[in-house]
Short mmCIF file of C-alpha atoms in Angstrom, two decimals:
data_model
loop_
_atom_site.label_atom_id
_atom_site.label_comp_id
_atom_site.label_asym_id
_atom_site.label_seq_id
_atom_site.Cartn_x
_atom_site.Cartn_y
_atom_site.Cartn_z
CA UNK A 1 4.85 -461.33 0.66
CA UNK A 2 1.66 -462.52 -0.99
CA UNK A 3 1.73 -463.45 -4.63
CA UNK A 4 1.53 -460.36 -6.82
CA UNK A 5 -1.58 -459.83 -8.92
CA UNK A 6 0.62 -458.75 -11.81
CA UNK A 7 4.37 -459.18 -12.06
CA UNK A 8 5.95 -457.30 -14.96
CA UNK A 9 9.53 -458.09 -15.99
CA UNK A 10 11.49 -456.29 -18.69
CA UNK A 11 8.41 -455.14 -20.61
CA UNK A 12 9.38 -453.62 -23.95
CA UNK A 13 7.31 -452.01 -26.69
CA UNK A 14 9.05 -451.23 -29.96
CA UNK A 15 7.43 -449.37 -32.83
CA UNK A 16 8.82 -449.63 -36.34
CA UNK A 17 8.68 -446.22 -37.92
CA UNK A 18 8.83 -445.41 -41.63
CA UNK A 19 9.35 -441.81 -42.52
CA UNK A 20 8.21 -439.96 -45.57
CA UNK A 21 10.94 -440.06 -48.18
CA UNK A 22 12.28 -443.42 -47.01
CA UNK A 23 12.93 -445.73 -49.93
CA UNK A 24 11.04 -449.02 -49.93
CA UNK A 25 14.20 -450.95 -49.02
CA UNK A 26 15.32 -448.68 -46.20
CA UNK A 27 14.83 -450.63 -43.00
CA UNK A 28 12.23 -449.04 -40.71
CA UNK A 29 13.64 -447.23 -37.70
CA UNK A 30 13.04 -448.61 -34.26
CA UNK A 31 11.38 -446.54 -31.58
CA UNK A 32 11.57 -447.98 -28.11
CA UNK A 33 8.46 -446.51 -26.52
CA UNK A 34 8.86 -448.66 -23.43
CA UNK A 35 12.38 -449.90 -22.82
CA UNK A 36 12.43 -452.59 -20.18
CA UNK A 37 10.01 -451.82 -17.36
CA UNK A 38 9.84 -453.94 -14.19
CA UNK A 39 7.24 -453.68 -11.44
CA UNK A 40 4.86 -455.82 -9.48
CA UNK A 41 1.41 -455.00 -8.22
CA UNK A 42 -0.21 -456.59 -5.18
CA UNK A 43 -3.96 -457.32 -5.12
CA UNK A 44 -5.82 -454.20 -4.01
CA UNK A 45 -2.79 -451.96 -4.45
CA UNK A 46 -2.69 -448.68 -6.38
CA UNK A 47 0.36 -447.97 -8.50
CA UNK A 48 0.70 -444.43 -9.81
CA UNK A 49 2.61 -443.91 -13.05
CA UNK A 50 3.97 -440.43 -13.74
CA UNK A 51 6.20 -438.77 -16.28
CA UNK A 52 5.97 -436.07 -18.93
CA UNK A 53 4.15 -436.48 -22.25
CA UNK A 54 5.73 -439.08 -24.48
CA UNK A 55 7.49 -441.07 -21.76
CA UNK A 56 5.51 -444.22 -22.49
CA UNK A 57 2.85 -444.17 -19.78
CA UNK A 58 -0.10 -444.88 -22.04
CA UNK A 59 1.86 -447.30 -24.20
CA UNK A 60 2.68 -449.27 -21.07
CA UNK A 61 -1.03 -449.47 -20.21
CA UNK A 62 -1.98 -450.50 -23.72
CA UNK A 63 0.71 -453.17 -23.77
CA UNK A 64 -0.63 -454.73 -20.58
CA UNK A 65 -4.09 -455.27 -22.03
CA UNK A 66 -2.73 -456.37 -25.38
CA UNK A 67 -3.75 -453.33 -27.43
CA UNK A 68 -0.17 -452.93 -28.69
CA UNK A 69 2.25 -455.82 -29.21
CA UNK A 70 4.93 -456.05 -26.53
CA UNK A 71 7.86 -458.22 -25.52
CA UNK A 72 8.98 -459.32 -22.10
CA UNK A 73 6.87 -460.82 -19.38
CA UNK A 74 3.73 -459.86 -17.47
CA UNK A 75 2.68 -462.64 -15.18
CA UNK A 76 -0.91 -462.61 -13.92
CA UNK A 77 -1.72 -464.02 -10.47
CA UNK A 78 -2.68 -467.42 -11.95
CA UNK A 79 0.84 -467.82 -13.37
CA UNK A 80 -0.09 -467.04 -16.97
CA UNK A 81 2.07 -464.67 -19.00
CA UNK A 82 -0.20 -462.07 -20.60
CA UNK A 83 2.34 -461.04 -23.23
CA UNK A 84 1.91 -462.73 -26.57
CA UNK A 85 -1.45 -464.34 -25.83
CA UNK A 86 -3.74 -464.82 -28.81
CA UNK A 87 -6.87 -462.64 -28.81
CA UNK A 88 -8.93 -465.69 -27.92
CA UNK A 89 -6.72 -466.55 -24.94
CA UNK A 90 -6.69 -462.90 -23.90
CA UNK A 91 -10.50 -462.74 -23.68
CA UNK A 92 -10.49 -464.47 -20.31
CA UNK A 93 -8.17 -461.83 -18.88
CA UNK A 94 -9.93 -458.91 -20.55
CA UNK A 95 -12.70 -459.51 -18.06
CA UNK A 96 -10.32 -459.19 -15.10
CA UNK A 97 -8.38 -456.20 -16.44
CA UNK A 98 -10.51 -453.23 -17.37
CA UNK A 99 -9.48 -449.83 -18.58
CA UNK A 100 -10.79 -446.28 -18.05
CA UNK A 101 -9.78 -443.81 -20.73
CA UNK A 102 -8.93 -440.14 -20.69
CA UNK A 103 -11.58 -438.51 -22.85
CA UNK A 104 -14.87 -439.67 -21.37
CA UNK A 105 -17.15 -438.52 -24.16
CA UNK A 106 -14.98 -439.82 -27.01
CA UNK A 107 -14.71 -443.27 -25.48
CA UNK A 108 -18.49 -443.78 -25.27
CA UNK A 109 -20.52 -444.79 -28.31
CA UNK A 110 -22.87 -441.85 -29.00
CA UNK A 111 -25.51 -444.10 -30.56
CA UNK A 112 -25.95 -446.29 -27.51
CA UNK A 113 -27.90 -445.43 -24.39
CA UNK A 114 -26.13 -445.36 -21.06
CA UNK A 115 -27.78 -448.63 -20.10
CA UNK A 116 -26.51 -450.32 -23.25
CA UNK A 117 -23.03 -448.90 -22.78
CA UNK A 118 -22.72 -450.16 -19.23
CA UNK A 119 -24.25 -453.55 -20.07
CA UNK A 120 -22.11 -454.13 -23.16
CA UNK A 121 -19.05 -455.65 -21.41
CA UNK A 122 -21.38 -457.93 -19.49
CA UNK A 123 -22.96 -459.31 -22.67
CA UNK A 124 -19.52 -459.67 -24.26
CA UNK A 125 -17.95 -461.58 -21.41
CA UNK A 126 -21.00 -463.41 -20.10
CA UNK A 127 -23.20 -464.15 -23.13
CA UNK A 128 -25.42 -466.37 -20.99
CA UNK A 129 -26.79 -463.32 -19.24
CA UNK A 130 -28.27 -461.92 -22.43
CA UNK A 131 -31.36 -464.07 -22.14
CA UNK A 132 -32.05 -462.87 -18.65
CA UNK A 133 -32.54 -459.37 -19.95
CA UNK B 1 -29.37 -457.52 -16.18
CA UNK B 2 -31.18 -454.19 -16.13
CA UNK B 3 -31.15 -454.38 -12.34
CA UNK B 4 -27.42 -454.96 -12.35
CA UNK B 5 -26.86 -451.96 -14.60
CA UNK B 6 -29.07 -449.78 -12.43
CA UNK B 7 -27.31 -450.91 -9.26
CA UNK B 8 -23.97 -450.10 -10.85
CA UNK B 9 -25.20 -446.65 -11.94
CA UNK B 10 -26.22 -445.96 -8.38
CA UNK B 11 -22.84 -447.15 -7.12
CA UNK B 12 -20.93 -444.68 -9.29
CA UNK B 13 -23.25 -441.79 -8.46
CA UNK B 14 -25.54 -441.72 -11.50
CA UNK B 15 -29.32 -441.70 -11.28
CA UNK B 16 -30.74 -445.09 -12.30
CA UNK B 17 -33.61 -443.38 -14.11
CA UNK B 18 -31.09 -441.94 -16.59
CA UNK B 19 -30.56 -445.41 -18.05
CA UNK B 20 -32.16 -444.57 -21.39
CA UNK B 21 -30.28 -441.34 -21.98
CA UNK B 22 -27.44 -440.86 -24.48
CA UNK B 23 -23.85 -439.86 -23.67
CA UNK B 24 -24.18 -436.32 -25.11
CA UNK B 25 -26.80 -435.55 -22.47
CA UNK B 26 -24.21 -435.94 -19.73
CA UNK B 27 -21.41 -433.73 -18.44
CA UNK B 28 -17.75 -434.76 -18.62
CA UNK B 29 -17.67 -435.95 -15.03
CA UNK B 30 -20.84 -437.97 -15.52
CA UNK B 31 -19.43 -439.53 -18.68
CA UNK B 32 -16.37 -440.61 -16.75
CA UNK B 33 -18.67 -442.19 -14.18
CA UNK B 34 -20.31 -444.10 -17.03
CA UNK B 35 -16.85 -445.25 -18.12
CA UNK B 36 -16.10 -446.42 -14.60
CA UNK B 37 -19.44 -448.21 -14.31
CA UNK B 38 -18.73 -449.97 -17.58
CA UNK B 39 -15.32 -451.09 -16.33
CA UNK B 40 -16.68 -452.30 -12.99
CA UNK B 41 -19.71 -454.24 -14.16
CA UNK B 42 -17.71 -457.36 -15.03
CA UNK B 43 -16.12 -457.35 -11.56
CA UNK B 44 -12.50 -457.01 -12.64
CA UNK B 45 -9.46 -457.45 -10.39
CA UNK B 46 -7.45 -454.65 -11.96
CA UNK B 47 -8.48 -451.36 -13.53
CA UNK B 48 -5.97 -449.42 -15.59
CA UNK B 49 -6.89 -445.73 -15.53
CA UNK B 50 -5.17 -443.84 -18.32
CA UNK B 51 -5.34 -440.15 -17.36
CA UNK B 52 -8.93 -440.59 -16.14
CA UNK B 53 -9.29 -437.07 -14.81
CA UNK B 54 -7.02 -435.01 -17.08
CA UNK B 55 -9.91 -433.89 -19.28
CA UNK B 56 -12.08 -432.81 -16.35
CA UNK B 57 -12.44 -429.57 -14.40
CA UNK B 58 -10.47 -429.52 -11.17
CA UNK B 59 -13.56 -429.57 -8.96
CA UNK B 60 -14.88 -432.61 -10.83
CA UNK B 61 -11.46 -434.30 -10.72
CA UNK B 62 -11.64 -434.60 -6.95
CA UNK B 63 -15.12 -436.16 -7.13
CA UNK B 64 -14.05 -438.77 -9.66
CA UNK B 65 -10.84 -439.57 -7.75
CA UNK B 66 -12.69 -439.95 -4.47
CA UNK B 67 -15.18 -442.20 -6.25
CA UNK B 68 -12.31 -444.38 -7.52
CA UNK B 69 -10.76 -444.57 -4.04
CA UNK B 70 -14.08 -445.49 -2.47
CA UNK B 71 -14.88 -448.16 -5.04
CA UNK B 72 -11.39 -449.58 -4.75
CA UNK B 73 -11.74 -450.00 -0.97
CA UNK B 74 -15.21 -451.50 -1.27
CA UNK B 75 -14.33 -453.96 -4.01
CA UNK B 76 -10.66 -454.68 -3.24
CA UNK B 77 -9.55 -453.65 -6.72
CA UNK B 78 -5.99 -453.06 -7.82
CA UNK B 79 -5.46 -449.87 -9.81
CA UNK B 80 -2.80 -448.71 -12.20
CA UNK B 81 -3.29 -444.96 -12.23
CA UNK B 82 -1.61 -443.05 -15.02
CA UNK B 83 -1.43 -439.26 -14.79
CA UNK B 84 0.90 -436.39 -15.29
CA UNK B 85 -0.49 -434.49 -12.32
CA UNK B 86 1.71 -435.43 -9.37
CA UNK B 87 -0.58 -434.16 -6.64
CA UNK B 88 -3.43 -436.30 -7.98
CA UNK B 89 -1.17 -439.36 -8.08
CA UNK B 90 0.09 -438.75 -4.55
CA UNK B 91 -3.46 -438.67 -3.23
CA UNK B 92 -4.51 -441.98 -4.74
CA UNK B 93 -1.39 -444.17 -4.96
CA UNK B 94 0.26 -446.62 -2.58
CA UNK B 95 3.37 -446.70 -4.76
CA UNK B 96 4.50 -444.43 -7.56
CA UNK B 97 6.63 -445.22 -10.60
CA UNK B 98 8.42 -442.41 -12.47
CA UNK B 99 9.04 -442.97 -16.18
CA UNK B 100 11.32 -441.07 -18.52
CA UNK B 101 11.67 -442.01 -22.20
CA UNK B 102 10.12 -445.41 -21.56
CA UNK B 103 12.47 -446.32 -18.70
CA UNK B 104 11.79 -446.50 -14.98
CA UNK B 105 13.74 -443.79 -13.17
CA UNK B 106 12.46 -444.38 -9.68
CA UNK B 107 9.79 -446.45 -7.95
CA UNK B 108 8.88 -446.17 -4.28
CA UNK B 109 5.99 -445.93 -1.87
CA UNK B 110 4.14 -442.71 -2.46
CA UNK B 111 5.06 -441.22 0.96
CA UNK B 112 8.72 -442.04 0.49
CA UNK B 113 8.92 -440.79 -3.07
CA UNK B 114 7.38 -437.44 -2.27
CA UNK B 115 9.30 -436.97 0.99
CA UNK B 116 12.72 -438.11 -0.20
CA UNK B 117 13.05 -438.39 -3.99
CA UNK B 118 16.46 -439.80 -4.93
CA UNK B 119 16.61 -439.48 -8.70
CA UNK B 120 17.47 -436.01 -10.06
CA UNK B 121 14.59 -436.30 -12.54
CA UNK B 122 12.05 -437.04 -9.81
CA UNK B 123 13.35 -434.08 -7.86
CA UNK B 124 12.95 -431.77 -10.84
CA UNK B 125 9.48 -433.12 -11.51
CA UNK B 126 8.35 -432.72 -7.90
CA UNK B 127 9.79 -429.23 -7.61
CA UNK B 128 7.40 -428.16 -10.39
CA UNK B 129 4.28 -429.09 -8.40
CA UNK B 130 2.47 -425.88 -7.43
CA UNK B 131 2.33 -425.22 -3.68
CA UNK B 132 -0.90 -423.53 -2.51
CA UNK B 133 0.90 -421.02 -0.32
CA UNK B 134 1.45 -417.41 -1.43
CA UNK B 135 4.50 -417.12 0.83
CA UNK B 136 6.16 -420.06 -0.92
CA UNK B 137 8.99 -418.97 -3.19
CA UNK B 138 8.16 -420.91 -6.35
CA UNK B 139 10.91 -419.41 -8.47
CA UNK B 140 13.48 -420.26 -5.84
CA UNK B 141 12.54 -423.88 -5.39
CA UNK B 142 11.99 -425.15 -8.92
CA UNK B 143 14.78 -427.27 -10.39
CA UNK B 144 14.68 -426.30 -14.07
CA UNK B 145 15.39 -428.89 -16.77
CA UNK B 146 17.41 -427.64 -19.71
CA UNK B 147 16.25 -428.47 -23.22
CA UNK B 148 13.50 -430.75 -24.42
CA UNK B 149 12.77 -434.43 -24.14
CA UNK B 150 15.23 -436.15 -26.52
CA UNK B 151 13.72 -437.93 -29.52
CA UNK B 152 12.82 -441.49 -28.60
CA UNK B 153 14.10 -442.45 -32.07
CA UNK B 154 17.62 -441.57 -30.96
CA UNK B 155 17.76 -441.88 -27.18
CA UNK B 156 20.98 -440.81 -25.44
CA UNK B 157 23.57 -443.50 -24.71
CA UNK B 158 23.89 -444.74 -21.16
CA UNK B 159 21.40 -443.07 -18.86
CA UNK B 160 18.58 -441.59 -20.98
CA UNK B 161 18.21 -438.63 -18.62
CA UNK B 162 21.88 -437.57 -18.73
CA UNK B 163 21.39 -434.87 -21.39
CA UNK B 164 19.25 -432.86 -18.99
CA UNK B 165 20.69 -433.93 -15.66
CA UNK B 166 22.63 -431.37 -13.60
CA UNK B 167 24.71 -434.20 -12.14
CA UNK B 168 25.65 -436.12 -15.29
CA UNK B 169 29.24 -437.33 -15.72
CA UNK B 170 31.10 -439.45 -18.28
CA UNK B 171 29.99 -442.58 -16.51
CA UNK B 172 26.35 -441.69 -17.19
CA UNK B 173 27.05 -441.57 -20.95
CA UNK B 174 28.94 -444.86 -20.94
CA UNK B 175 26.80 -447.06 -18.80
CA UNK B 176 23.02 -447.27 -18.31
CA UNK B 177 22.17 -447.39 -14.60
CA UNK B 178 20.08 -450.32 -13.40
CA UNK B 179 17.19 -450.07 -10.97
CA UNK B 180 18.67 -450.68 -7.49
CA UNK B 181 17.24 -450.86 -4.01
CA UNK B 182 14.70 -452.95 -2.13
CA UNK B 183 11.47 -451.01 -1.60
CA UNK B 184 12.71 -447.68 -2.86
CA UNK B 185 14.35 -448.36 -6.21
CA UNK B 186 16.31 -445.80 -8.20
CA UNK B 187 18.01 -446.06 -11.59
CA UNK B 188 20.84 -443.56 -11.15
CA UNK B 189 24.62 -443.77 -10.72
CA UNK B 190 24.58 -440.83 -8.33
CA UNK B 191 21.28 -440.79 -6.42
CA UNK B 192 20.56 -438.44 -3.55
CA UNK B 193 19.16 -434.96 -2.98
CA UNK B 194 20.44 -432.25 -5.29
CA UNK B 195 22.70 -429.73 -3.59
CA UNK B 196 22.25 -425.94 -3.75
CA UNK B 197 25.21 -425.74 -6.11
CA UNK B 198 23.69 -428.27 -8.50
CA UNK B 199 20.36 -426.47 -8.53
CA UNK B 200 22.13 -423.19 -9.22
CA UNK B 201 24.08 -424.89 -12.02
CA UNK B 202 20.84 -426.27 -13.50
CA UNK B 203 19.36 -422.79 -13.43
CA UNK B 204 22.35 -421.28 -15.24
CA UNK B 205 22.32 -423.95 -17.96
CA UNK B 206 18.58 -423.52 -18.42
CA UNK B 207 18.93 -419.75 -18.82
CA UNK B 208 21.77 -420.15 -21.31
#
């Protein structure tokens, strides 16, 4: 088998929940949104993720691109573990891993033109191109 | 740069002369095309689609999905496609992973999973997919699930699905099943197709 593009081992996302009425010294409760997920993804492959609302599908996605803190391991094809990277280190991979969201209108900035919206990631990840505009 | 943006707009099925328009001037399907163009412009290796078509009309869903499939083939992209609509997932995926309360229940190639689901949860989920055939007896084929999703703050011991599983035994409460198998992996102590008796039992418990 060829080397996987992404190899995820025991990925866990835990939220610490405080409820109304909890006293300041009550320890927050732990919510395991993703409890140990393993899978690997080959280059060019499509992996479908299904399950009812609240089963952790979106949290899993957000964990992979570093939008929520996670534990475990997610090895990218170059051997780097994406979990626990600093934002600066993650920038390099943000270019290679893109996301498409559910609500199309809400995820687009209403004050930018379509051209600006589409060009924005390019100027973020490749600042050198800005001049060539 | 402008040329690159225009080329990308053309690729996702938008008119390049709309480049100076604002998002509110577009329909939902067009907005999703903008989102896809924005994701593709940096030439990524992986796109994670989080319910990309759930907010769209069914007729538009097919267009956006076919666009994603076409772009994926052209550009050799990997996709992680998240959805709760099983027929959409079947159409687009090579492999499918079924999650329940943050745990993997079953993962297999899409053909295999839909033809021969092993986990009771997958079977219940698949039985709820509408079949476009008026002669099909929907009421007779659905495996009902009793109760609601348990609170993730207090997940059941052992197998997280056991509280709603028609096949659960004491072992399921004591011991969490691990994901077993080579290509078709299932996390269940007692995998295999549900029998008539078990489906009938599930229906009685659900009615009660």
